[in-house]
Short mmCIF file of C-alpha atoms in Angstrom, two decimals:
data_model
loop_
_atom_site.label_atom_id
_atom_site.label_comp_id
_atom_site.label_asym_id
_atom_site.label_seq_id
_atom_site.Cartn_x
_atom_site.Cartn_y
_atom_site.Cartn_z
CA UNK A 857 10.70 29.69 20.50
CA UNK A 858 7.55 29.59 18.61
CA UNK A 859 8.23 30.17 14.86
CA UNK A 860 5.66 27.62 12.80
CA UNK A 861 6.37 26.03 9.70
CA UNK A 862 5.17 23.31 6.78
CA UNK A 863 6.93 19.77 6.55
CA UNK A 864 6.71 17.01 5.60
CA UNK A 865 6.57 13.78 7.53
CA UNK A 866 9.25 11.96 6.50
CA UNK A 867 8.88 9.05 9.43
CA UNK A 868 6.17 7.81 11.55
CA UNK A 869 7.26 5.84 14.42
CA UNK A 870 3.95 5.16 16.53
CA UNK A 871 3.00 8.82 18.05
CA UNK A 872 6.26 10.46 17.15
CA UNK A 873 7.49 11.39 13.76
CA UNK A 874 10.53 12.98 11.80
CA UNK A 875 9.61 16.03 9.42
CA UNK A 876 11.46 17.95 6.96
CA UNK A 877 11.00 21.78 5.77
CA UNK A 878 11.75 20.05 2.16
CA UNK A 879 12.63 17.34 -0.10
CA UNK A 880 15.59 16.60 0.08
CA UNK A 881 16.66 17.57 3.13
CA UNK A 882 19.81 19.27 3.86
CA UNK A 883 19.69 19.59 7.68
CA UNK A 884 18.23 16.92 10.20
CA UNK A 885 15.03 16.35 10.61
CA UNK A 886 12.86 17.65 13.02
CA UNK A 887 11.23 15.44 16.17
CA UNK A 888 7.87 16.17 16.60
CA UNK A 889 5.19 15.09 18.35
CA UNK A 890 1.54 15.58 18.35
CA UNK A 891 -1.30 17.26 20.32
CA UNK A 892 -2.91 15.08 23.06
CA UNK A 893 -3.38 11.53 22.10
CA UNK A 894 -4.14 12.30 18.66
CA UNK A 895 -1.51 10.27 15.99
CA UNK A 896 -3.27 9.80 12.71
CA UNK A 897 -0.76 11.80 10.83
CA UNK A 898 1.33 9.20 8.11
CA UNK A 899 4.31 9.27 6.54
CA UNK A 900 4.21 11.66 3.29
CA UNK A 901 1.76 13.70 4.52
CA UNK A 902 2.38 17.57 4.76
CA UNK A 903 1.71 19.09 8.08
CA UNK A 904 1.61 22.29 10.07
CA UNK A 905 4.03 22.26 12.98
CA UNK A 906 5.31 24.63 15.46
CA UNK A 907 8.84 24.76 16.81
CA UNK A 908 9.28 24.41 20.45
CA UNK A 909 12.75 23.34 20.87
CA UNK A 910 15.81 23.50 18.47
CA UNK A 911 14.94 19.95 16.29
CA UNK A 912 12.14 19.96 18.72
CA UNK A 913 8.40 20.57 17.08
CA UNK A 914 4.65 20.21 17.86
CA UNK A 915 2.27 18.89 14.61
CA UNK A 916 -0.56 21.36 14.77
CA UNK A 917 -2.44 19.63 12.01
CA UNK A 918 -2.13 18.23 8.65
CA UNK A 919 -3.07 19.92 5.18
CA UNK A 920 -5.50 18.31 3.31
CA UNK A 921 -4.15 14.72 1.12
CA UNK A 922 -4.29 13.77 -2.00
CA UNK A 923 -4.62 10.28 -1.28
CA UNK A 924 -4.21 8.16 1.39
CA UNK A 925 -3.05 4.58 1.60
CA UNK A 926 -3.92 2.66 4.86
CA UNK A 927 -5.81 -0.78 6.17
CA UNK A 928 -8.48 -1.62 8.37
CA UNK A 929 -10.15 -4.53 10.16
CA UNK A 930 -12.80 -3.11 11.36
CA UNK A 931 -11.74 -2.30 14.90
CA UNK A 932 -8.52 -0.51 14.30
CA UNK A 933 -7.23 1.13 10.93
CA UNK A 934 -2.98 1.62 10.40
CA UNK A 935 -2.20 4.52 8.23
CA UNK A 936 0.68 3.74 5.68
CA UNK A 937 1.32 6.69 3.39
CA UNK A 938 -0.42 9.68 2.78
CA UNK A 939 -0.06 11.87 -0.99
CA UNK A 940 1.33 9.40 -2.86
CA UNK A 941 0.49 8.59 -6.40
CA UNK A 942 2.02 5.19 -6.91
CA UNK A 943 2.07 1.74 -4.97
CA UNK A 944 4.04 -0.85 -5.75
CA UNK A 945 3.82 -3.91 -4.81
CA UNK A 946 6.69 -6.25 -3.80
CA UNK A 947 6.52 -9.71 -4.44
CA UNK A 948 9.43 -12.35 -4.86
CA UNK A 949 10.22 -15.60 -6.35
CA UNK A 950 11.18 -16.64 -2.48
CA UNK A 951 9.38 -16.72 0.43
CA UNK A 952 6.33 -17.56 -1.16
CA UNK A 953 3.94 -14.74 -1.65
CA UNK A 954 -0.03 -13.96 -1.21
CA UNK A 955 -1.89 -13.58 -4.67
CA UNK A 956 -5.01 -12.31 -2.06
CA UNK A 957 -2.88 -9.85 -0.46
CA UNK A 958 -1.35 -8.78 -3.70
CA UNK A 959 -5.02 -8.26 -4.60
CA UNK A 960 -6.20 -6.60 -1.56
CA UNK A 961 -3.28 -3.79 -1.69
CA UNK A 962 -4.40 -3.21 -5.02
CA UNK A 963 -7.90 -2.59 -4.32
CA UNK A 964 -6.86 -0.26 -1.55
CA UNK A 965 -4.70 1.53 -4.43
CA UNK A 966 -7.78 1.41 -6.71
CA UNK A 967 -10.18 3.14 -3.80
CA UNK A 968 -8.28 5.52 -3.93
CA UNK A 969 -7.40 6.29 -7.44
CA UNK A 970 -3.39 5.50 -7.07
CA UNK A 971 -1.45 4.31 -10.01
CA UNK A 972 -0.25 0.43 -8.97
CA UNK A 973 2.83 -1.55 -9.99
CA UNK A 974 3.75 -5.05 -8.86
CA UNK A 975 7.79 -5.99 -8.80
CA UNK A 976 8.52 -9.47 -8.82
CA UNK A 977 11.68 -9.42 -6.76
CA UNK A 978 14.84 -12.41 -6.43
CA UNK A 979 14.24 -13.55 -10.06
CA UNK A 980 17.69 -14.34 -10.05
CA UNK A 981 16.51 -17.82 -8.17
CA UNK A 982 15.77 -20.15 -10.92
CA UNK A 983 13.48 -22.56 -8.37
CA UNK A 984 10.06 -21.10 -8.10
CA UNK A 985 10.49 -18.50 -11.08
CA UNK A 986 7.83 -20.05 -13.53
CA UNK A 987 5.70 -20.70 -10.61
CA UNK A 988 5.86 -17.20 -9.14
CA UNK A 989 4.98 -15.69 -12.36
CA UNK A 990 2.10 -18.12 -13.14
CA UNK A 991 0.85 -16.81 -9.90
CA UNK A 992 0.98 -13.13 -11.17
CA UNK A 993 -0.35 -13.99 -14.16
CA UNK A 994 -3.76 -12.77 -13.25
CA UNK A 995 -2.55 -9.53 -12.45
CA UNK A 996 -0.57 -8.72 -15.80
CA UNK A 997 -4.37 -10.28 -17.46
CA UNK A 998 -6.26 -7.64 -15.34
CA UNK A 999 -3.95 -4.93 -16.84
CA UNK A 1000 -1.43 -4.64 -13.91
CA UNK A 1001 2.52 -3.62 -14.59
CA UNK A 1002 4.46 -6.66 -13.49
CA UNK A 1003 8.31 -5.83 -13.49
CA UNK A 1004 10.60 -8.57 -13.10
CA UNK A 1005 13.93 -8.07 -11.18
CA UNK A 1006 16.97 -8.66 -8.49
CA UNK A 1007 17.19 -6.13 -6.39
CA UNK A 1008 20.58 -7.25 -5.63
CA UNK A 1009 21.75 -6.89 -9.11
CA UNK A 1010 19.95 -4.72 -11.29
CA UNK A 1011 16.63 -2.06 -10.28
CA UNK A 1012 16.62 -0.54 -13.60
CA UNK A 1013 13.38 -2.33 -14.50
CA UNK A 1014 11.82 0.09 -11.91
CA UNK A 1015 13.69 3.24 -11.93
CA UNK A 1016 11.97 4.38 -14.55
CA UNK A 1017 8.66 4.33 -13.30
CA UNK A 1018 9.96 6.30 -9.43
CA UNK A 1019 11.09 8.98 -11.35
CA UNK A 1020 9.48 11.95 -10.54
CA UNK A 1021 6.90 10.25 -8.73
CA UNK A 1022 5.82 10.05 -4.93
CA UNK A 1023 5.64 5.90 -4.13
CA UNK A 1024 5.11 3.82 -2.24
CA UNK A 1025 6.76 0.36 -1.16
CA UNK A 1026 4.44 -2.32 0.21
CA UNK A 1027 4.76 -6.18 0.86
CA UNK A 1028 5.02 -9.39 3.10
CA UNK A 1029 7.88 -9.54 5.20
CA UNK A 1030 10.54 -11.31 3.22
CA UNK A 1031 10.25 -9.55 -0.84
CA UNK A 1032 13.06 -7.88 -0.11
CA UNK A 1033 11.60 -4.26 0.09
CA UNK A 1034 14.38 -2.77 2.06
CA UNK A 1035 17.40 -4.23 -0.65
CA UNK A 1036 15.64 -2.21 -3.09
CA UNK A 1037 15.44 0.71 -0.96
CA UNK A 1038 19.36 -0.23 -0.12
CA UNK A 1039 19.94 -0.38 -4.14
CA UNK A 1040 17.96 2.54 -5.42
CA UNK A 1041 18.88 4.69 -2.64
CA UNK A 1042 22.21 3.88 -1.57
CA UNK A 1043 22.55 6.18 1.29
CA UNK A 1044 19.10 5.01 3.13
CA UNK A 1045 21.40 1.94 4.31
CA UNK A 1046 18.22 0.07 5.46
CA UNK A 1047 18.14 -3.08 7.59
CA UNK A 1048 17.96 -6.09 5.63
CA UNK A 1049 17.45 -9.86 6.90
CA UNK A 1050 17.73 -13.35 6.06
CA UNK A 1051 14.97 -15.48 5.56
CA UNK A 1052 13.55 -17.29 8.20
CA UNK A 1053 13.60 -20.98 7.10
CA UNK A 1054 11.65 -22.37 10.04
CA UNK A 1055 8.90 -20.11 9.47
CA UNK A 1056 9.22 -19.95 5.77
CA UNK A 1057 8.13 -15.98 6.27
CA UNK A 1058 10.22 -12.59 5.92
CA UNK A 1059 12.10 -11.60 9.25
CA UNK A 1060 10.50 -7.86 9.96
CA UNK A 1061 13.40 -5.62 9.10
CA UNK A 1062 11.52 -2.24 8.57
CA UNK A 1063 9.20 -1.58 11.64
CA UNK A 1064 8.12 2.23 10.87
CA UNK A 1065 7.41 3.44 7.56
CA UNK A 1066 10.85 6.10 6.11
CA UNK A 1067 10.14 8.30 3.40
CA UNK A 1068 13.43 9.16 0.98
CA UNK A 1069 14.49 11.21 -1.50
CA UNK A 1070 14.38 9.98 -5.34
CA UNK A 1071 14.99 11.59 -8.59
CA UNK A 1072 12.44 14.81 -7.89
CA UNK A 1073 10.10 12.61 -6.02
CA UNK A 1074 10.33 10.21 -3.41
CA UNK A 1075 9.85 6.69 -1.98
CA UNK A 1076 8.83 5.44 1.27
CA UNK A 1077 9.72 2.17 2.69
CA UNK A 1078 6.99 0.30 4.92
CA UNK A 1079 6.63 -2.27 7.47
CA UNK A 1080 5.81 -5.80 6.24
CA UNK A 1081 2.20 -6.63 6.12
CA UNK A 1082 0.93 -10.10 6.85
CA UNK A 1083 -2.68 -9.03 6.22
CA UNK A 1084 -4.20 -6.32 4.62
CA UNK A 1085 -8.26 -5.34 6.11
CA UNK A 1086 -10.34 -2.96 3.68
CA UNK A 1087 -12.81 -2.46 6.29
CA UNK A 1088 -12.64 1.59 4.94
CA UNK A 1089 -13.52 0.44 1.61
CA UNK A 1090 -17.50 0.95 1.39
CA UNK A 1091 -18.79 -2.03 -0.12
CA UNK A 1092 -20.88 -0.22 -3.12
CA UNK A 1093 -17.14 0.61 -4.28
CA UNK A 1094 -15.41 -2.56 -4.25
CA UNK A 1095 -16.72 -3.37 -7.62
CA UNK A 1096 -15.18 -0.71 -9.77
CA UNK A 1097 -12.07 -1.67 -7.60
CA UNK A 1098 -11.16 -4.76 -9.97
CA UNK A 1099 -10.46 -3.10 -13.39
CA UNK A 1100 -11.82 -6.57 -15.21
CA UNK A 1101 -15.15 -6.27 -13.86
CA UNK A 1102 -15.78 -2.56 -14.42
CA UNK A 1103 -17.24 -3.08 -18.43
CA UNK A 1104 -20.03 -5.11 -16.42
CA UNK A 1105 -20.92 -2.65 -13.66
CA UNK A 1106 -24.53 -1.68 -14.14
CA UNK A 1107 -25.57 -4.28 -16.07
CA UNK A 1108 -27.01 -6.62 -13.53
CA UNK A 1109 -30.73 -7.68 -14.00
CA UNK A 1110 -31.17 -7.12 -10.57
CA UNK A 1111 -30.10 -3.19 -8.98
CA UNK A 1112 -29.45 -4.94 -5.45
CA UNK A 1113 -27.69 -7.80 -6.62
CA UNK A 1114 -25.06 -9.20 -4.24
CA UNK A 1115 -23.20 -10.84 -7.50
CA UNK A 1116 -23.40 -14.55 -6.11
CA UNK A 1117 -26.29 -16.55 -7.08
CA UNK A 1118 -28.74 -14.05 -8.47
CA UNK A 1119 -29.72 -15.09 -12.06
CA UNK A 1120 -29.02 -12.12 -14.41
CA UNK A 1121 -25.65 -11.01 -12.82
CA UNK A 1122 -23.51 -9.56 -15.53
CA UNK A 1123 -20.08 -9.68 -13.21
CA UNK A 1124 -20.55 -13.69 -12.44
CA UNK A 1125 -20.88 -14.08 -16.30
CA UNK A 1126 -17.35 -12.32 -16.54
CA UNK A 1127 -16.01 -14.89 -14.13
CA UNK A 1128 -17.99 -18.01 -16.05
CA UNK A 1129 -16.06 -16.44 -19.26
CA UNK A 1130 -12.83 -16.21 -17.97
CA UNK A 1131 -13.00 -12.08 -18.31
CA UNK A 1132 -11.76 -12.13 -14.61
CA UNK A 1133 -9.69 -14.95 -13.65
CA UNK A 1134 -10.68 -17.28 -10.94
CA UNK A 1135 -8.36 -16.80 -8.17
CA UNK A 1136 -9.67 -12.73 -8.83
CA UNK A 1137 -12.93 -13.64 -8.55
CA UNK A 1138 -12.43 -15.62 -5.71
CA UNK A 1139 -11.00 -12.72 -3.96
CA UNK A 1140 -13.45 -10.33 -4.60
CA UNK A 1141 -16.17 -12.86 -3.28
CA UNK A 1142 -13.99 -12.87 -0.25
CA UNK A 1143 -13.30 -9.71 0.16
CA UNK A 1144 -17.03 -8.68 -0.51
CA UNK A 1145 -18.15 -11.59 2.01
CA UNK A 1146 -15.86 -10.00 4.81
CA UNK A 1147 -17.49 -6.02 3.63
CA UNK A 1148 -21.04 -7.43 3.79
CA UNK A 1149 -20.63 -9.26 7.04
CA UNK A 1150 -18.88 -5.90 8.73
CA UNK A 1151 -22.34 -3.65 7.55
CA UNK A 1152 -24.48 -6.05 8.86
CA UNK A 1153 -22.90 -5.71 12.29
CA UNK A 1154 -22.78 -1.99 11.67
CA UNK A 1155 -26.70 -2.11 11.26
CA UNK A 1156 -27.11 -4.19 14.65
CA UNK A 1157 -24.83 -2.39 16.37
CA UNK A 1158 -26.96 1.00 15.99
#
């Protein structure tokens, strides 16, 4: 047997995946493997494969993306999804969430010139509502979509915007990502878990990344992130990766300006006037501090 084909990866789980011929798929998926050590392949993205077995294939290599959505620390890099055009962002009213996380998915969304949504999940839980949207208040200021909903009684707020689309599901342990798999996709059946009181943190129920079928597009679940690196992000693009700061980009006095202390910095005035709020700013400062800090040991490392 050695027939070759296109598919689509439809589940990455560590150096073996699931693909299918097409979406949706009316015959199981095939189990493929890859070439030698090699394994940066990610759900969504459309490969060449050759068959080698019945069900049994060999990824030859991928076609080119159209995006790809993935983190990195600097020493090691986890691809998510590849040829999406939509992220969105789970957050809920319970576990609390990370605003800085929130923010760093979104600037990996920006780099890359996806469309981003952020669902604010388990609004049925009247404790912590207000609170949780005070703390995505930012977002919806920046120009962010902010749904609110329960996944476990009513998705409609978001089936609109899946329609037709290729997304993708990201979030902390805990939002509740899988229940809205679960109730906009019935048949996926994911695993769902209860909250872990002790830790006051999201059980991992989803440990490899599933892509499914959804009203001509898809959707694919991920793992829970507890952090989220943007050590691929090249620092001279992080600015134009918060929307609110993009009308000052340019406009420094200074060309080389590290937007800190420099006098004449045209994105510090935007945070002085409120134009970007200040747990934004303080995230890009962070975020910037942690890209400036990686080139500089780049440089000494050559």
């Amino acid at each position: 047997m050695d027939e070759s084909f296109l598919a689509t990866v439809v589940a990455a789980h560590g150096r073996s995946y699931e693909l299918a011929r097409e979406i949706p798929w009316h015959e199981p998926p095939w189990h493929a493997v890859t070439r030698g050590k090699r394994h940066d392949y990610a759900c969504g993205d459309v490969v060449e494969a050759r068959a080698t077995a019945p069900g049994q294939a060999v990824i030859e290599r991928h076609r080119p993306r159209s995006s790809l959505f993935w983190r990195a620390d600097g020493v090691r890099q986890k691809l998510i999804a590849a040829n999406v055009d939509h992220v969105v962002i789970v957050t809920a009213v319970e576990p609390p969430f990370s605003p800085e996380l929130v923010t760093r998915c979104l600037v990996a969304a920006e780099y890359q010139g996806i469309e981003a949504s952020i669902v604010l999940n388990k609004c049925d839980l009247a404790d912590g509502l207000d609170a949780a949207r005070a703390q995505l208040e930012p977002f919806r200021a920046a120009g962010y979509r902010v749904l609110e909903l329960s996944a476990k009684q009513d998705v409609s707020p978001l089936e609109p915007h899946l329609a037709q689309r290729k997304s993708l599901l990201v979030g902390q342990s805990g939002m509740g990502k899988s229940t809205l798999v679960n109730a906009l996709v019935p048949e996926a059946r994911a695993r769902t878990g209860e909250i872990s009181r002790a830790l006051d943190a999201g059980r991992h129920t989803t440990t490899d990344a599933r892509l499914y079928p959804y009203r001509e597009g898809w959707l694919i679940d991920s793992p829970g992130l507890q952090t989220f690196g943007l050590a691929h992000v090249p620092l001279e693009a992080l600015d134009a990766c918060f929307p609110e700061l993009r009308p000052a980009l340019g406009e420094c006095r200074f060309r080389d300006c590290r937007h800190d202390a420099e006098p004449g910095c045209a994105l510090r005035a935007l945070a002085e006037c409120g134009t970007i709020s200040p747990e934004r700013w303080q995230h890009y400062r962070r975020i910037r501090t942690e890209l400036e800090a990686l080139m500089r040991r780049s440089k000494a490392g050559k």
